[in-house]
CSV table of N, CA, C and O in Angstrom, one decimal:
chain,number,residue,atom,x,y,z
A,1,MET,N,1.0,-1.2,0.1
A,1,MET,CA,0.0,-0.1,0.1
A,1,MET,C,1.0,1.0,-0.1
A,1,MET,O,0.4,2.3,-0.1
A,2,SER,N,2.0,1.3,0.1
A,2,SER,CA,2.9,2.2,-0.1
A,2,SER,C,3.0,3.0,-1.5
A,2,SER,O,3.5,4.2,-1.3
A,3,ASN,N,2.6,2.6,-2.3
A,3,ASN,CA,3.0,3.2,-3.5
A,3,ASN,C,1.8,4.0,-3.9
A,3,ASN,O,1.6,4.7,-5.2
A,4,LEU,N,0.7,3.8,-3.4
A,4,LEU,CA,-0.5,4.9,-3.4
A,4,LEU,C,-0.1,6.2,-2.4
A,4,LEU,O,0.6,6.2,-1.6
A,5,PRO,N,-0.8,7.3,-3.5
A,5,PRO,CA,-0.4,8.6,-2.7
A,5,PRO,C,-1.2,8.5,-1.6
A,5,PRO,O,-2.4,7.9,-1.1
A,6,VAL,N,-0.6,9.5,-0.4
A,6,VAL,CA,-1.6,9.9,0.7
A,6,VAL,C,-3.0,10.1,0.6
A,6,VAL,O,-3.8,9.8,1.5
A,7,VAL,N,-3.2,10.9,-0.3
A,7,VAL,CA,-4.8,11.2,-0.8
A,7,VAL,C,-5.6,9.9,-0.6
A,7,VAL,O,-6.9,10.1,-0.3
A,8,THR,N,-5.1,8.7,-1.6
A,8,THR,CA,-6.1,7.6,-1.8
A,8,THR,C,-5.5,7.0,-0.3
A,8,THR,O,-6.6,6.2,0.1
A,9,ARG,N,-4.9,6.7,0.4
A,9,ARG,CA,-4.5,5.7,1.4
A,9,ARG,C,-5.1,6.1,2.8
A,9,ARG,O,-5.6,5.2,3.3
A,10,VAL,N,-4.9,7.0,3.2
A,10,VAL,CA,-5.8,7.7,4.2
A,10,VAL,C,-7.2,7.3,4.2
A,10,VAL,O,-7.9,6.9,5.3
A,11,PRO,N,-8.1,7.8,3.2
A,11,PRO,CA,-9.3,7.1,3.5
A,11,PRO,C,-9.8,5.9,3.3
A,11,PRO,O,-10.6,5.7,3.9
A,12,TRP,N,-9.2,5.0,2.5
A,12,TRP,CA,-9.1,3.5,2.8
A,12,TRP,C,-8.7,2.9,4.3
A,12,TRP,O,-9.6,2.5,4.7
A,13,LEU,N,-7.6,3.6,4.9
A,13,LEU,CA,-7.4,3.4,6.4
A,13,LEU,C,-8.7,3.8,7.3
A,13,LEU,O,-8.7,3.0,8.1
A,14,LEU,N,-9.1,4.9,7.0
A,14,LEU,CA,-10.1,5.2,7.8
A,14,LEU,C,-11.6,4.3,7.7
A,14,LEU,O,-12.1,4.0,8.5
A,15,VAL,N,-11.8,4.1,6.1
A,15,VAL,CA,-12.8,3.1,6.1
A,15,VAL,C,-12.6,1.8,7.1
A,15,VAL,O,-13.5,1.2,7.6
A,16,SER,N,-11.4,1.5,6.8
A,16,SER,CA,-11.1,0.2,7.5
A,16,SER,C,-10.8,0.3,9.1
A,16,SER,O,-11.4,-0.8,9.9
A,17,ALA,N,-10.6,1.3,9.5
A,17,ALA,CA,-10.8,1.5,11.0
A,17,ALA,C,-12.4,1.5,11.2
A,17,ALA,O,-13.0,1.4,12.3
A,18,LEU,N,-13.4,2.1,10.6
A,18,LEU,CA,-14.4,2.5,10.8
A,18,LEU,C,-15.5,1.3,10.8
A,18,LEU,O,-16.3,0.8,11.5
A,19,ALA,N,-14.8,0.4,9.6
A,19,ALA,CA,-15.6,-1.1,9.7
A,19,ALA,C,-15.2,-1.6,11.1
A,19,ALA,O,-16.0,-2.6,11.5
A,20,SER,N,-14.1,-2.0,11.5
A,20,SER,CA,-13.5,-2.4,12.2
A,20,SER,C,-14.2,-1.9,13.9
A,20,SER,O,-14.6,-3.0,14.4
A,21,VAL,N,-14.4,-0.8,13.9
A,21,VAL,CA,-15.1,-0.4,14.9
A,21,VAL,C,-16.7,-0.7,14.9
A,21,VAL,O,-17.0,-1.1,15.9
A,22,ILE,N,-17.2,-0.7,14.0
A,22,ILE,CA,-18.6,-1.0,13.8
A,22,ILE,C,-18.6,-2.8,14.3
A,22,ILE,O,-19.7,-3.1,15.0
A,23,ILE,N,-17.6,-3.7,13.5
A,23,ILE,CA,-17.8,-5.1,13.8
A,23,ILE,C,-17.4,-5.0,15.6
A,23,ILE,O,-18.0,-6.0,15.8
A,24,ALA,N,-16.7,-4.5,15.9
A,24,ALA,CA,-16.4,-4.4,17.5
A,24,ALA,C,-17.5,-4.4,18.6
A,24,ALA,O,-17.9,-4.8,19.3
A,25,LEU,N,-18.3,-3.0,18.0
A,25,LEU,CA,-19.6,-2.9,18.7
A,25,LEU,C,-20.5,-4.0,18.4
A,25,LEU,O,-21.2,-4.2,19.3
A,26,LEU,N,-20.8,-4.5,17.4
A,26,LEU,CA,-21.5,-5.5,17.2
A,26,LEU,C,-21.4,-6.7,18.2
A,26,LEU,O,-22.3,-7.6,18.3
A,27,ALA,N,-20.0,-6.8,18.0
A,27,ALA,CA,-19.4,-8.2,18.9
A,27,ALA,C,-20.1,-8.0,20.4
A,27,ALA,O,-20.0,-8.8,21.2
A,28,PHE,N,-19.5,-6.6,20.7
A,28,PHE,CA,-19.6,-6.5,22.2
A,28,PHE,C,-21.3,-6.4,22.5
A,28,PHE,O,-21.5,-6.8,23.4
A,29,MET,N,-22.3,-6.1,21.5
A,29,MET,CA,-23.4,-6.1,22.0
A,29,MET,C,-23.9,-7.6,22.0
A,29,MET,O,-24.9,-8.0,22.7
A,30,LEU,N,-23.5,-8.4,21.0
A,30,LEU,CA,-23.9,-9.7,20.8
A,30,LEU,C,-23.8,-10.5,22.1
A,30,LEU,O,-24.2,-11.3,23.0
A,31,LYS,N,-22.2,-10.2,22.4
A,31,LYS,CA,-21.9,-10.9,24.1
A,31,LYS,C,-22.6,-10.5,25.1
A,31,LYS,O,-23.0,-11.0,26.0
A,32,ARG,N,-23.0,-9.3,25.4
A,32,ARG,CA,-23.8,-8.6,26.2
A,32,ARG,C,-25.1,-9.2,26.1
A,32,ARG,O,-25.6,-9.3,27.1
A,33,SER,N,-25.7,-9.2,24.9
A,33,SER,CA,-27.0,-9.9,25.4
A,33,SER,C,-27.0,-11.4,25.2
A,33,SER,O,-28.1,-12.0,25.7
A,34,ALA,N,-26.1,-12.2,25.0
A,34,ALA,CA,-26.0,-13.7,25.6
A,34,ALA,C,-25.7,-13.9,27.1
A,34,ALA,O,-25.8,-14.8,27.4
A,35,GLY,N,-25.5,-12.6,27.7
A,35,GLY,CA,-25.4,-12.5,29.4
A,35,GLY,C,-24.0,-12.7,29.5
A,35,GLY,O,-24.2,-12.8,31.1
A,36,THR,N,-23.4,-12.2,29.2
A,36,THR,CA,-21.8,-12.4,29.5
A,36,THR,C,-21.6,-10.9,30.3
A,36,THR,O,-22.2,-10.3,30.4
A,37,ASP,N,-20.3,-11.2,31.2
A,37,ASP,CA,-20.3,-10.2,31.9
A,37,ASP,C,-19.6,-8.8,31.0
A,37,ASP,O,-19.0,-9.4,29.8
A,38,ARG,N,-19.2,-7.8,31.3
A,38,ARG,CA,-18.8,-6.7,30.5
A,38,ARG,C,-17.2,-6.9,29.9
A,38,ARG,O,-16.8,-6.5,29.2
A,39,HIS,N,-16.7,-7.5,30.9
A,39,HIS,CA,-15.0,-7.7,30.8
A,39,HIS,C,-14.8,-8.7,29.6
A,39,HIS,O,-14.0,-8.4,28.6
A,40,SER,N,-15.6,-9.7,29.4
A,40,SER,CA,-15.7,-10.7,28.4
A,40,SER,C,-16.2,-10.2,27.2
A,40,SER,O,-15.5,-10.4,26.4
A,41,ALA,N,-17.0,-9.3,27.4
A,41,ALA,CA,-17.7,-8.7,26.2
A,41,ALA,C,-16.5,-7.7,25.6
A,41,ALA,O,-16.4,-7.7,24.2
A,42,VAL,N,-16.0,-7.0,26.4
A,42,VAL,CA,-15.0,-6.1,25.7
A,42,VAL,C,-13.9,-7.0,25.2
A,42,VAL,O,-13.3,-6.4,24.2
A,43,LEU,N,-13.5,-8.0,25.8
A,43,LEU,CA,-12.3,-8.8,25.2
A,43,LEU,C,-12.9,-9.4,23.8
A,43,LEU,O,-11.9,-9.5,23.0
A,44,ALA,N,-13.9,-9.9,23.5
A,44,ALA,CA,-14.4,-10.4,22.3
A,44,ALA,C,-14.4,-9.0,21.4
A,44,ALA,O,-13.9,-9.2,20.5
A,45,ALA,N,-14.8,-7.7,21.7
A,45,ALA,CA,-14.8,-6.9,21.1
A,45,ALA,C,-13.4,-6.4,20.3
A,45,ALA,O,-13.3,-6.0,19.4
A,46,GLY,N,-12.5,-6.3,21.4
A,46,GLY,CA,-11.1,-6.3,21.2
A,46,GLY,C,-10.6,-7.1,20.1
A,46,GLY,O,-9.9,-6.8,19.0
A,47,ALA,N,-10.7,-8.2,20.3
A,47,ALA,CA,-10.6,-9.5,19.3
A,47,ALA,C,-11.1,-9.2,18.0
A,47,ALA,O,-10.6,-9.4,16.8
A,48,ALA,N,-12.3,-8.9,18.2
A,48,ALA,CA,-13.2,-8.5,16.8
A,48,ALA,C,-12.4,-7.6,15.8
A,48,ALA,O,-12.4,-7.4,14.7
A,49,PHE,N,-12.1,-6.3,16.9
A,49,PHE,CA,-11.5,-5.2,16.1
A,49,PHE,C,-10.2,-5.6,15.6
A,49,PHE,O,-9.9,-5.1,14.1
A,50,ALA,N,-9.3,-6.2,16.2
A,50,ALA,CA,-8.1,-6.6,15.6
A,50,ALA,C,-8.3,-7.7,14.4
A,50,ALA,O,-7.4,-7.2,13.4
A,51,SER,N,-9.0,-8.6,14.7
A,51,SER,CA,-9.1,-9.3,13.4
A,51,SER,C,-9.5,-8.9,12.2
A,51,SER,O,-8.9,-9.2,10.9
A,52,CYS,N,-10.4,-7.7,12.3
A,52,CYS,CA,-11.5,-7.3,11.2
A,52,CYS,C,-10.4,-6.3,10.8
A,52,CYS,O,-10.2,-6.0,9.4
A,53,MET,N,-9.5,-5.4,11.3
A,53,MET,CA,-8.6,-4.5,11.2
A,53,MET,C,-7.6,-5.4,10.3
A,53,MET,O,-7.0,-4.8,8.9
A,54,LEU,N,-6.8,-6.3,10.7
A,54,LEU,CA,-5.9,-7.1,10.1
A,54,LEU,C,-6.5,-7.5,8.5
A,54,LEU,O,-5.6,-7.6,7.8
A,55,LEU,N,-7.7,-8.3,8.7
A,55,LEU,CA,-8.4,-8.6,7.7
A,55,LEU,C,-8.5,-7.5,6.5
A,55,LEU,O,-8.2,-7.6,5.1
A,56,CYS,N,-9.0,-6.1,7.1
A,56,CYS,CA,-9.0,-5.2,5.9
A,56,CYS,C,-7.6,-4.8,5.4
A,56,CYS,O,-7.5,-4.6,4.4
A,57,LEU,N,-6.7,-4.5,6.0
A,57,LEU,CA,-5.4,-4.2,5.7
A,57,LEU,C,-4.6,-5.5,4.9
A,57,LEU,O,-4.2,-5.0,3.6
A,58,ALA,N,-5.1,-6.8,4.9
A,58,ALA,CA,-4.4,-7.5,4.4
A,58,ALA,C,-5.1,-7.3,2.7
A,58,ALA,O,-4.5,-7.5,1.8
A,59,VAL,N,-6.1,-7.2,2.8
A,59,VAL,CA,-7.3,-7.1,1.5
A,59,VAL,C,-6.9,-5.7,1.0
A,59,VAL,O,-6.6,-6.0,-0.3
A,60,LEU,N,-6.7,-4.9,1.4
A,60,LEU,CA,-6.1,-3.7,1.1
A,60,LEU,C,-4.8,-4.0,0.2
A,60,LEU,O,-4.4,-3.3,-0.8
A,61,SER,N,-3.7,-4.5,1.0
A,61,SER,CA,-2.2,-5.0,0.7
A,61,SER,C,-2.3,-5.3,-0.7
A,61,SER,O,-1.9,-5.5,-1.5
A,62,ALA,N,-3.2,-6.5,-0.7
A,62,ALA,CA,-3.2,-7.7,-2.0
A,62,ALA,C,-4.0,-6.8,-3.1
A,62,ALA,O,-3.6,-7.2,-4.4
A,63,ALA,N,-4.8,-6.1,-2.8
A,63,ALA,CA,-5.7,-5.4,-4.3
A,63,ALA,C,-4.5,-4.5,-4.7
A,63,ALA,O,-4.5,-4.3,-6.1
A,64,VAL,N,-3.6,-3.8,-3.9
A,64,VAL,CA,-2.8,-2.8,-4.4
A,64,VAL,C,-1.7,-3.5,-5.3
A,64,VAL,O,-1.3,-3.2,-6.1
A,65,SER,N,-1.0,-4.4,-4.6
A,65,SER,CA,0.1,-5.3,-5.2
A,65,SER,C,-0.3,-6.3,-6.3
A,65,SER,O,0.6,-6.4,-7.3
A,66,GLY,N,-1.4,-6.5,-6.3
A,66,GLY,CA,-1.4,-7.7,-7.3
A,66,GLY,C,-3.0,-7.3,-8.2
A,66,GLY,O,-3.1,-7.6,-9.2
């Protein structure tokens, strides 16, 4: 993704971060509605955010390189 100009790179990173935050919030709400405590729900949301962000960055990197 380094060969893209900053004007193109920054919006895609923001979209990836926003999608990851939305997925994390959904994971938090699903865990809380299932009856788990707040700490477990936060851990699940953090894992969902990290995995979604990693997946988004991998897809963006693969799309640019190939």
